Amino acid sequence: MSTDIEARLRDALAARADLVRHEDLTPLATVVPLRPRWQSPWVLLATAAAVLLVLGIVVQGVGGRERSDRIAPQPDGPTLEMPADVGRDWKADDLSRPARVDLDGDGVREKVQFLSEKTDDYAGRVRLQTTLSSTGEESWGIAELTSTIGVTARGAIDADGDGDEELVLPWEDLAAVGGAGHPLVFDLRDGLLVEMLAADPDLLQSGDVAVPGSQTEFYDLVHEQDWWIKGGQVWSSRSVNAFARGNMTLLRPESIVLDTWRWELGDDGVLRPTDQGCAEDSTVEGRHDCDGDQADSLPAVQPAATDTIGIGGEVALDDGGLGYRARVEDDGSGGTLVVDGPGADGLVYALSAPDPRVSTVSPTYLVGFDAASVYVASAADPAVAEVVAQTADLAGLVALRPVGDVPLGTGSDSDGRAYRTWLTKAGAVVTVVEAEDGSWDSWQWARVGGTDIAALPTGRVCFADVTDPSSVARC
Amino acid sequence: MQPAVDITELYAAHRLSLVRLAVLLVDDIASAEDVVQDAFAALARRPGAIKDPSKALAYLRVSVVNASRSALRRRRTARAYSPPHALPPPTPEDTAVLAEEHREVFVALHALAPRQREVLVLRYWSNLSEAEIAAALGISQGTVKSTASRALAALEKIMTTTSGKEQR
């Protein structure tokens, strides 16, 4: 379907994008050196020796203060590590950008350069190099980031409220799906840029953080966490509830409630979470303060997809624009599903369900790539629910195999608990299983490998009438 | 072992299209260039990612979207915590050379929530499938579908309202 608004949008985007031409772009150097440059082993040895020597001399503790840059060591405080004076000859990476931070609180922002240690894997250290505007003295710090390329500060904060600023660099786990990391906070102490400690580092992480012991065969539970800078302070958040994560799928409601914290820096150089608050994170609207309704939105169990075709019917599937068509032919002994579309030229599948009903909506959640998928039920047997999808090589159709403890379909399990399965208009296959108190445990099916599908938990809900998914409500 | 794909070649081949994608998300070309530069820097930190051209481009696209969102968030913070919907429309200089009918759409586009704008740009400019958009944004296909639907409706409503005001 292409509407006027879609056409106008497409044209406007193209017109705006076309305004950017090659000649408008800033001439830039190559992004990174492509191959590790040869480095003399003697230089490496000399550098290593110098590092060891300096580390042996300068590693010591520092503690409380009146102003953070004029402090005296505090014997009982936690141990901060003074930076070694290494890397004076390191060079700033082409993609690194100096930071501007008022480290000494004189109202003039120092320029902090990031000098990268040269290593084969770009995973060396970074020297934070500056000259203090108040004294003209040199100051430095050492950061261990995951990469020395393109070092950029996240911002400046005044977490201890002493009038000078601390420099914040992001440590990022580049291998984590969806990103993960935490802030590194550097404060000027004893004339050097010293990395601060966190009292509860787990709360200062970003990313999907697994709940210990939650791992099952097909999923684990994770809290969504994040950190950011706002109003000259570091803030962090963690979802109140944990959500199921399995095989690259995270099932979270559209809007979730977060606990938030502001991080305050103490005289002892330790960041501590304070001012616990509440925020909501919406996949559409982003993060905002709680507005009173402090609950996650309900799992997406409705609206149910109710339109189907039977034998003799044909339909252009509602599959998000993939463009597949399905029809059910009478083969004498039952129905045969025939699918046409991109990479599918009359693929057939013999339906075993009596009086089969093929949904006009595709269960697209269960296909990890652009391929045909069909949800099949039966007008004669409400117990039947089946998902048929195109194979990975697109050569045929196959029924996806439900695995795990949750049944696919409608009926009662061996414990006498009722369960019901349906497809939503958004293309998710949902099963709800009756709980002891009359509420229902909600599950959503996800691909867990090959042609296997398993149900992942999405929460507990109540229904005024479970046969009508639109009657879903919080319990 | 040498990487199968030269990041310099990727840079030459895709920088312009990625800057165009970014400019649709962050309004101005300077920020867009920064965003793309950051994306290539991030890619360079993942030597494994540059062995497969298709994965590298997908990675770059995700990086550009994420970095654009971060850039807008930083900009909002710098603008004294104005709410997400209060982002100003593109400056007259940015869109002066756009035809009036395009300018109207673009101004409305910038009144949408960031996620809505991302979905529309990826769908109607990058021509990604719902599955690809879902993967790029880390959301489900269902959310892509519902977001796109609501965004189009909101876009139309904003344009209708704006048009009505101008006519009065």
XYZ file of C-alpha atoms in Angstrom:
643
model
C 0.000 0.000 0.000
C 1.397 3.352 -0.967
C -0.465 6.419 0.148
C -0.103 10.041 -0.736
C 1.583 10.817 2.555
C 4.074 8.008 1.986
C 4.863 9.285 -1.486
C 5.275 12.835 -0.236
C 7.524 11.666 2.563
C 9.648 9.593 0.227
C 10.059 12.530 -2.162
C 10.863 14.995 0.617
C 13.479 12.740 2.173
C 15.103 12.157 -1.171
C 15.113 15.874 -1.931
C 16.660 16.756 1.431
C 19.271 14.010 1.183
C 20.205 15.031 -2.341
C 21.098 18.481 -1.059
C 24.161 16.890 0.506
C 26.735 16.378 -2.189
C 30.272 15.086 -2.183
C 31.646 18.590 -2.495
C 29.772 19.628 0.670
C 31.661 17.144 2.810
C 34.660 18.213 4.790
C 37.863 16.793 3.335
C 39.127 14.380 5.937
C 42.055 12.102 6.418
C 41.721 8.346 6.278
C 39.626 7.100 9.133
C 42.277 4.919 10.711
C 45.609 3.427 9.776
C 44.573 0.230 8.107
C 47.508 -1.916 9.030
C 49.484 -2.016 12.204
C 52.683 -0.138 11.640
C 55.980 -1.822 12.334
C 57.242 -0.944 15.716
C 60.767 -1.490 16.924
C 61.009 -4.199 19.585
C 63.587 -2.017 21.268
C 61.072 0.770 21.539
C 58.568 -1.670 22.997
C 61.078 -2.956 25.503
C 62.119 0.528 26.500
C 58.526 1.622 26.883
C 57.650 -1.423 28.942
C 60.607 -0.829 31.221
C 59.660 2.796 31.665
C 56.067 1.851 32.442
C 57.128 -0.649 35.085
C 59.544 1.814 36.625
C 57.010 4.595 36.810
C 54.225 2.341 38.060
C 56.496 1.097 40.811
C 57.114 4.613 41.983
C 53.826 6.391 41.693
C 51.012 3.938 42.499
C 49.652 5.192 45.758
C 46.419 6.161 47.456
C 44.857 9.576 47.763
C 41.839 10.550 49.753
C 39.637 13.353 51.080
C 39.921 17.022 50.433
C 38.361 20.441 50.781
C 38.659 21.122 47.121
C 39.224 18.149 44.953
C 42.378 19.575 43.395
C 43.925 20.471 46.751
C 43.735 17.328 48.748
C 45.709 15.485 51.318
C 45.822 11.693 51.445
C 43.351 10.125 53.826
C 44.714 6.908 55.345
C 41.386 5.154 55.815
C 39.824 6.092 52.473
C 39.460 3.818 49.473
C 42.490 3.583 47.269
C 42.571 5.623 44.150
C 45.286 4.944 41.644
C 47.466 7.872 40.694
C 48.187 7.923 36.967
C 51.612 6.904 35.775
C 53.515 9.503 33.794
C 53.648 7.467 30.616
C 52.812 8.261 27.046
C 54.293 11.703 26.688
C 55.264 10.721 23.145
C 51.922 9.152 22.276
C 50.002 10.923 19.537
C 46.393 11.979 19.336
C 44.439 9.754 16.982
C 43.076 11.547 13.902
C 39.546 10.855 15.050
C 39.995 11.853 18.670
C 38.611 15.193 19.701
C 40.017 17.211 22.608
C 37.658 17.931 25.467
C 37.051 21.356 26.996
C 36.617 21.088 30.759
C 37.142 23.539 33.634
C 39.205 21.123 35.685
C 40.600 23.649 38.175
C 37.428 25.674 38.691
C 38.830 29.060 37.623
C 36.140 29.639 35.027
C 38.425 28.833 32.119
C 37.996 25.507 30.400
C 41.171 23.502 29.908
C 41.769 21.735 26.613
C 42.318 18.050 27.339
C 43.975 16.077 24.570
C 43.732 12.325 24.248
C 47.043 10.744 23.302
C 46.728 7.134 22.176
C 49.175 4.375 22.956
C 50.137 2.672 19.737
C 49.337 -1.045 19.749
C 48.525 -3.558 17.046
C 44.937 -3.948 18.152
C 44.251 -0.301 19.058
C 43.431 -1.460 22.560
C 46.111 0.440 24.410
C 45.874 3.179 26.974
C 45.013 6.825 26.475
C 46.892 9.694 28.103
C 44.708 12.639 29.098
C 47.024 15.615 28.634
C 46.340 19.235 29.576
C 47.772 22.447 30.979
C 45.901 23.975 33.892
C 44.833 27.536 33.149
C 45.072 28.617 36.792
C 48.705 27.618 37.315
C 50.143 26.904 33.888
C 51.176 23.509 35.181
C 50.911 20.346 33.170
C 48.436 17.675 34.255
C 47.682 14.235 32.981
C 45.712 11.087 33.560
C 45.594 7.589 32.093
C 42.425 5.950 30.817
C 42.040 2.333 29.818
C 39.320 2.292 27.197
C 38.356 -0.474 24.812
C 39.857 1.403 21.888
C 42.378 4.152 21.337
C 40.678 5.252 18.138
C 38.369 8.223 18.125
C 38.519 8.987 21.830
C 35.823 11.515 22.704
C 34.674 12.680 26.112
C 31.029 12.142 26.958
C 30.946 15.415 28.848
C 31.826 17.328 31.988
C 30.125 17.099 35.367
C 30.449 18.574 38.820
C 29.418 15.550 40.819
C 30.980 16.790 44.061
C 29.601 20.312 43.771
C 32.947 21.973 44.449
C 32.815 24.281 41.461
C 35.328 22.541 39.253
C 34.436 19.975 36.659
C 35.184 16.302 36.284
C 35.816 14.776 32.891
C 33.680 11.802 31.823
C 34.837 9.278 29.244
C 32.688 6.354 28.082
C 33.978 2.820 28.477
C 32.137 0.737 25.912
C 31.877 -3.016 25.524
C 32.097 -3.184 21.773
C 31.127 -6.841 21.612
C 27.863 -6.510 23.529
C 24.673 -6.761 21.506
C 22.921 -3.427 21.753
C 25.895 -1.848 23.498
C 27.079 -1.868 27.088
C 29.492 0.122 29.178
C 29.999 2.531 32.030
C 31.417 5.994 32.611
C 34.984 6.724 33.633
C 35.112 9.883 35.750
C 38.372 11.805 36.126
C 38.824 14.455 38.788
C 41.789 16.767 39.326
C 43.454 15.602 42.517
C 46.979 16.460 43.638
C 47.413 18.140 40.271
C 46.678 14.956 38.319
C 43.615 13.573 36.575
C 42.655 10.612 38.743
C 39.994 8.061 37.846
C 37.241 7.972 40.471
C 35.713 4.770 41.862
C 32.061 3.712 42.001
C 30.541 2.406 45.229
C 28.062 0.185 43.399
C 29.477 -0.284 39.899
C 26.710 -2.681 38.847
C 24.229 0.202 39.016
C 26.400 2.326 36.765
C 26.414 -0.130 33.877
C 24.534 0.334 30.648
C 23.109 -2.450 28.511
C 21.118 -5.586 29.205
C 22.339 -6.953 32.518
C 21.440 -10.580 33.238
C 19.702 -11.516 36.450
C 21.963 -14.051 38.184
C 20.506 -17.546 38.085
C 17.852 -16.662 35.508
C 19.359 -18.621 32.641
C 17.085 -21.328 31.222
C 17.460 -23.466 28.141
C 15.933 -20.876 25.858
C 16.219 -17.525 27.572
C 17.526 -15.570 30.506
C 16.127 -12.501 32.248
C 17.788 -9.116 31.973
C 17.385 -5.665 33.411
C 17.733 -2.815 30.941
C 20.262 -0.320 32.259
C 21.659 2.977 31.048
C 23.718 5.935 32.179
C 23.793 9.525 30.959
C 24.824 13.057 31.851
C 22.190 15.647 32.680
C 22.515 18.973 34.416
C 26.202 18.483 35.133
C 25.578 15.161 36.892
C 25.893 11.503 36.017
C 22.618 9.587 36.186
C 21.920 5.913 35.743
C 18.831 3.753 35.448
C 17.756 0.142 35.766
C 14.433 -1.319 34.735
C 12.324 -2.261 37.730
C 11.327 -5.506 36.061
C 13.481 -7.981 34.175
C 12.645 -9.149 30.680
C 13.219 -12.361 28.756
C 16.109 -12.419 26.313
C 16.649 -15.310 23.961
C 18.479 -15.813 20.696
C 18.923 -12.099 19.947
C 15.348 -11.353 21.000
C 14.457 -9.162 23.941
C 10.795 -9.174 24.892
C 10.064 -5.969 26.740
C 6.834 -4.005 26.868
C 6.637 -0.827 24.851
C 6.938 1.286 27.986
C 8.872 0.252 31.079
C 9.459 1.794 34.484
C 13.012 2.576 35.556
C 14.657 3.241 38.877
C 17.046 6.160 38.456
C 19.943 7.430 40.489
C 22.072 10.559 40.536
C 25.703 9.829 41.293
C 27.410 12.015 43.863
C 31.163 12.176 44.203
C 32.505 12.098 47.750
C 35.667 13.535 49.151
C 37.109 10.055 49.168
C 36.893 9.855 45.384
C 33.960 7.441 45.358
C 30.802 7.927 43.304
C 27.698 6.895 45.205
C 24.110 6.509 43.932
C 21.689 8.943 45.537
C 18.366 10.643 44.842
C 16.646 7.450 43.759
C 13.861 8.380 41.414
C 11.583 7.051 38.748
C 11.494 7.342 34.984
C 9.684 5.656 32.147
C 11.321 4.492 28.952
C 9.176 4.131 25.876
C 10.426 2.590 22.667
C 8.534 5.340 20.871
C 8.817 8.388 23.101
C 12.165 7.740 24.755
C 12.903 8.319 28.443
C 10.974 10.761 30.610
C 10.112 11.277 34.268
C 7.329 9.151 35.720
C 3.924 10.721 35.326
C 2.196 8.860 38.112
C 1.314 5.593 36.393
C 4.353 3.670 37.506
C 3.837 0.369 35.762
C 5.173 -1.267 32.639
C 2.764 -1.295 29.753
C 0.966 -4.580 29.292
C 2.524 -7.303 27.159
C 1.509 -6.969 23.527
C -1.121 -9.721 23.532
C -3.724 -7.800 21.558
C -5.347 -6.918 19.255
C -5.754 -10.446 17.983
C -5.596 -11.146 14.266
C -8.965 -12.622 13.433
C -9.180 -12.495 9.624
C -8.526 -15.835 7.972
C -9.002 -17.693 4.721
C -10.073 -21.289 4.301
C -10.003 -23.761 1.436
C -10.464 -21.894 -1.837
C -9.361 -18.594 -0.350
C -6.421 -16.432 -1.380
C -4.902 -13.379 0.288
C -2.027 -10.909 0.081
C -0.485 -11.499 3.488
C -0.140 -8.616 5.910
C 3.584 -9.220 6.353
C 5.028 -5.764 6.742
C 5.521 -5.219 3.045
C 7.439 -8.395 2.283
C 4.921 -9.062 -0.470
C 3.853 -12.691 -0.061
C 0.514 -14.182 -1.115
C -1.081 -17.308 0.295
C -3.919 -19.498 -0.896
C -5.426 -22.743 0.322
C -6.260 -25.280 -2.348
C -8.448 -28.321 -1.943
C -6.338 -31.401 -2.659
C -9.164 -33.826 -2.052
C -7.984 -35.038 1.341
C -7.509 -31.642 2.952
C -5.998 -28.269 2.298
C -2.749 -27.438 0.613
C -1.083 -24.134 1.408
C 0.483 -22.404 -1.588
C 2.743 -19.386 -1.129
C 3.993 -16.995 -3.789
C 6.229 -13.974 -3.460
C 9.881 -12.955 -3.351
C 11.909 -16.168 -3.438
C 8.751 -18.260 -3.275
C 7.288 -19.412 -6.546
C 4.309 -21.582 -5.714
C 5.778 -23.240 -2.622
C 3.373 -25.824 -1.257
C 2.714 -27.337 2.162
C 0.155 -30.026 2.974
C -1.956 -28.812 5.881
C -2.927 -31.471 8.396
C -5.421 -29.313 10.270
C -9.083 -30.184 9.622
C -10.915 -27.313 7.950
C -7.750 -25.183 8.003
C -7.835 -21.458 8.569
C -4.849 -19.404 7.430
C -4.448 -16.025 9.071
C -4.174 -13.026 6.775
C -1.462 -11.670 9.102
C 1.991 -13.255 8.961
C 3.682 -14.278 12.234
C 6.695 -12.190 11.256
C 8.189 -12.269 14.761
C 9.114 -15.879 14.132
C 11.142 -15.284 11.001
C 14.563 -13.752 11.411
C 14.938 -12.778 7.782
C 12.732 -11.660 4.907
C 10.733 -14.786 4.181
C 7.164 -16.029 4.085
C 5.438 -17.151 7.280
C 1.887 -18.298 7.862
C -0.183 -18.958 10.982
C -2.581 -21.874 10.640
C -5.516 -22.734 12.901
C -8.538 -24.952 12.431
C -12.237 -24.146 12.342
C -12.967 -27.721 13.412
C -10.397 -28.161 16.160
C -9.546 -25.168 18.399
C -6.541 -27.048 19.776
C -4.650 -26.614 16.517
C -2.109 -23.845 16.068
C 0.763 -24.151 13.659
C 3.341 -21.816 12.160
C 4.566 -22.607 8.667
C 7.554 -20.672 7.372
C 9.863 -20.566 4.420
C 13.082 -22.502 4.959
C 16.385 -20.659 5.331
C 17.344 -21.537 1.758
C 13.908 -20.277 0.644
C 13.404 -23.572 -1.200
C 10.345 -24.783 0.684
C 7.920 -24.444 3.534
C 8.292 -26.129 6.904
C 6.275 -26.244 10.112
C 8.185 -24.625 12.969
C 8.641 -27.021 15.898
C 7.509 -25.867 19.331
C 9.993 -26.833 22.053
C 9.971 -26.276 25.804
C 7.286 -26.641 28.438
C 4.674 -24.242 27.098
C 2.184 -25.817 24.685
C 1.277 -24.213 21.373
C -2.463 -24.247 20.733
C -5.518 -24.203 22.937
C -6.540 -26.746 25.557
C -5.536 -27.965 29.015
C -2.126 -29.234 30.041
C -1.368 -32.307 32.127
C -1.853 -30.276 35.301
C -5.309 -29.243 34.193
C -4.303 -25.666 33.506
C -6.036 -24.053 30.576
C -3.982 -22.457 27.837
C -4.878 -20.480 24.762
C -2.848 -19.412 21.731
C -3.521 -16.720 19.185
C -1.792 -14.458 16.704
C -1.726 -10.700 17.184
C -2.190 -8.187 14.429
C 1.441 -7.203 14.972
C 2.495 -10.716 13.970
C 3.347 -12.174 17.389
C 2.202 -15.634 18.440
C 1.003 -15.472 22.037
C 0.114 -18.237 24.478
C -1.432 -17.566 27.879
C -1.460 -20.249 30.564
C -3.893 -20.098 33.456
C -2.349 -19.520 36.874
C -3.769 -20.718 40.165
C -5.323 -17.406 41.136
C -7.245 -16.942 37.912
C -4.623 -14.739 36.318
C -2.746 -15.810 33.209
C 0.956 -16.151 32.498
C 1.664 -14.614 29.136
C 4.262 -16.050 26.757
C 5.405 -14.997 23.320
C 6.936 -17.406 20.844
C 10.399 -16.749 19.468
C 12.741 -18.587 17.128
C 15.400 -20.309 19.201
C 17.422 -21.970 16.459
C 16.847 -23.843 13.229
C 13.143 -24.453 12.895
C 12.570 -24.565 16.660
C 10.395 -22.040 18.433
C 10.004 -21.608 22.193
C 7.777 -19.484 24.380
C 9.436 -16.666 26.321
C 7.663 -15.117 29.323
C 6.228 -11.637 28.934
C 4.421 -11.193 32.249
C 1.278 -12.006 34.193
C -2.046 -10.539 33.061
C -5.753 -10.852 33.766
C -8.683 -11.049 31.367
C -12.314 -10.167 31.830
C -12.876 -12.847 29.188
C -9.851 -14.810 28.089
C -11.501 -15.640 24.767
C -11.387 -11.912 24.057
C -7.735 -10.771 24.166
C -8.848 -7.127 24.049
C -10.171 -7.563 27.597
C -6.631 -7.914 28.938
C -5.854 -5.871 32.042
C -3.377 -5.618 34.856
C -4.123 -7.995 37.698
C 45.793 -11.669 8.619
C 44.573 -8.824 6.487
C 40.927 -7.820 6.643
C 38.928 -8.823 3.584
C 37.401 -5.370 3.386
C 39.399 -2.183 3.399
C 37.779 0.364 5.666
C 39.092 3.124 3.429
C 37.121 1.652 0.557
C 34.052 1.464 2.743
C 34.614 5.053 3.717
C 34.900 6.177 0.108
C 31.910 4.135 -0.973
C 29.465 4.863 1.807
C 30.426 8.096 3.514
C 28.131 10.257 1.399
C 25.090 8.015 1.764
C 25.656 7.719 5.498
C 26.028 11.484 5.875
C 22.766 11.829 3.964
C 21.113 9.363 6.337
C 22.497 11.252 9.320
C 21.434 14.646 8.016
C 17.869 13.385 7.792
C 18.091 12.490 11.473
C 20.133 15.309 13.023
C 19.167 18.295 10.844
C 22.546 19.767 9.979
C 25.453 18.605 7.906
C 28.163 19.360 10.470
C 26.559 17.126 13.068
C 25.872 14.552 10.382
C 29.522 14.448 9.408
C 30.526 14.053 13.054
C 28.057 11.236 13.480
C 29.365 9.389 10.440
C 32.951 9.938 11.471
C 32.150 8.426 14.853
C 30.495 5.492 13.141
C 33.585 4.715 11.088
C 35.732 5.121 14.178
C 33.553 2.624 16.008
C 33.784 0.220 13.088
C 37.556 0.505 13.083
C 37.533 -0.670 16.681
C 35.908 -3.923 15.576
C 38.345 -5.585 13.196
C 36.025 -8.590 12.861
C 33.206 -6.488 11.548
C 35.093 -5.340 8.482
C 35.565 -8.823 7.067
C 32.086 -8.836 5.632
C 31.029 -5.803 3.580
C 27.318 -6.307 4.200
C 27.791 -6.586 7.943
C 30.086 -3.601 7.943
C 27.505 -1.454 6.190
C 24.742 -2.667 8.504
C 26.963 -1.917 11.473
C 27.691 1.556 10.130
C 24.006 2.218 9.603
C 23.150 1.202 13.161
C 26.016 3.321 14.457
C 24.777 6.341 12.532
C 21.243 5.953 13.880
C 22.443 5.484 17.455
C 24.950 8.320 17.262
C 22.320 10.593 15.739
C 19.994 9.843 18.614
C 22.789 10.569 21.081
C 23.590 13.811 19.289
C 19.969 14.908 19.519
C 19.853 13.900 23.179
C 22.994 15.916 23.921
C 21.523 18.830 22.028
C 18.322 18.613 24.049
C 20.328 18.589 27.265
C 22.280 21.599 26.124
C 19.021 23.364 25.398
C 18.026 23.325 29.056
C 16.070 20.086 29.078
C 13.475 20.962 26.512
C 11.092 18.021 26.096
C 11.624 15.576 23.246
C 8.941 17.084 21.073
C 10.281 20.601 21.451
C 13.179 20.150 19.069
C 13.197 23.131 16.773
C 12.579 22.505 13.126
C 15.462 22.764 10.688
C 16.774 26.258 10.229
C 15.623 28.226 7.232
C 19.109 27.917 5.749
C 18.879 24.137 5.939
C 15.676 23.872 4.018
C 15.533 27.100 2.061
C 16.435 25.369 -1.137
C 13.864 22.654 -0.664
C 10.690 22.966 -2.628
C 7.785 24.179 -0.511
C 5.986 20.845 -0.545
C 9.124 19.083 0.639
C 9.865 21.707 3.273
C 6.429 21.246 4.759
C 6.983 17.502 5.093
C 10.428 17.968 6.532
C 9.309 20.442 9.175
C 6.570 18.037 10.208
C 9.047 15.187 10.292
C 11.129 17.054 12.830
C 8.126 17.452 15.105
C 7.945 13.675 15.534
C 9.579 11.696 18.339
C 13.116 10.576 17.470
C 12.159 6.908 17.227
C 9.302 7.711 14.870
C 11.572 9.776 12.671
C 14.186 7.013 12.608
C 11.665 4.428 11.516
C 10.302 6.655 8.752
C 13.745 7.606 7.459
C 14.954 4.002 7.428
C 11.784 2.857 5.741
C 11.186 5.583 3.194
C 14.696 6.779 2.443
C 16.947 3.825 3.216
C 14.252 1.477 1.869
C 14.910 -1.097 4.593
C 12.467 -3.891 5.288
C 10.672 -4.016 8.608
C 12.965 -6.832 9.664
C 16.040 -4.777 8.844
C 14.673 -1.739 10.657
C 13.844 -3.893 13.664
C 17.391 -5.215 13.696
C 18.870 -1.748 13.245
C 16.852 -0.186 16.048
C 16.831 -3.173 18.371
C 13.063 -3.384 18.474
C 10.544 -5.922 17.286
C 9.020 -5.938 13.822
C 5.671 -5.355 15.412
C 6.951 -2.190 17.039
C 8.421 -1.078 13.733
C 5.066 -1.569 12.107
C 3.096 0.212 14.811
C 5.639 3.013 15.084
C 5.596 3.603 11.344
C 1.838 3.590 11.276
C 1.522 6.061 14.129
C 4.304 8.211 12.747
C 2.647 8.500 9.348
C -0.637 9.394 11.005
C 1.083 11.993 13.175
C 2.950 13.373 10.191
C -0.246 13.791 8.239
C -1.991 15.386 11.187
C 0.827 17.876 11.741
C 0.892 18.796 8.086
C -2.866 19.208 7.988
C -2.812 21.395 11.081
C 0.041 23.493 9.761
C -1.612 23.845 6.404
C -4.859 24.880 8.070
C -3.138 27.545 10.124
C -1.355 28.956 7.095
C -4.602 29.142 5.171
C -6.277 31.038 8.000
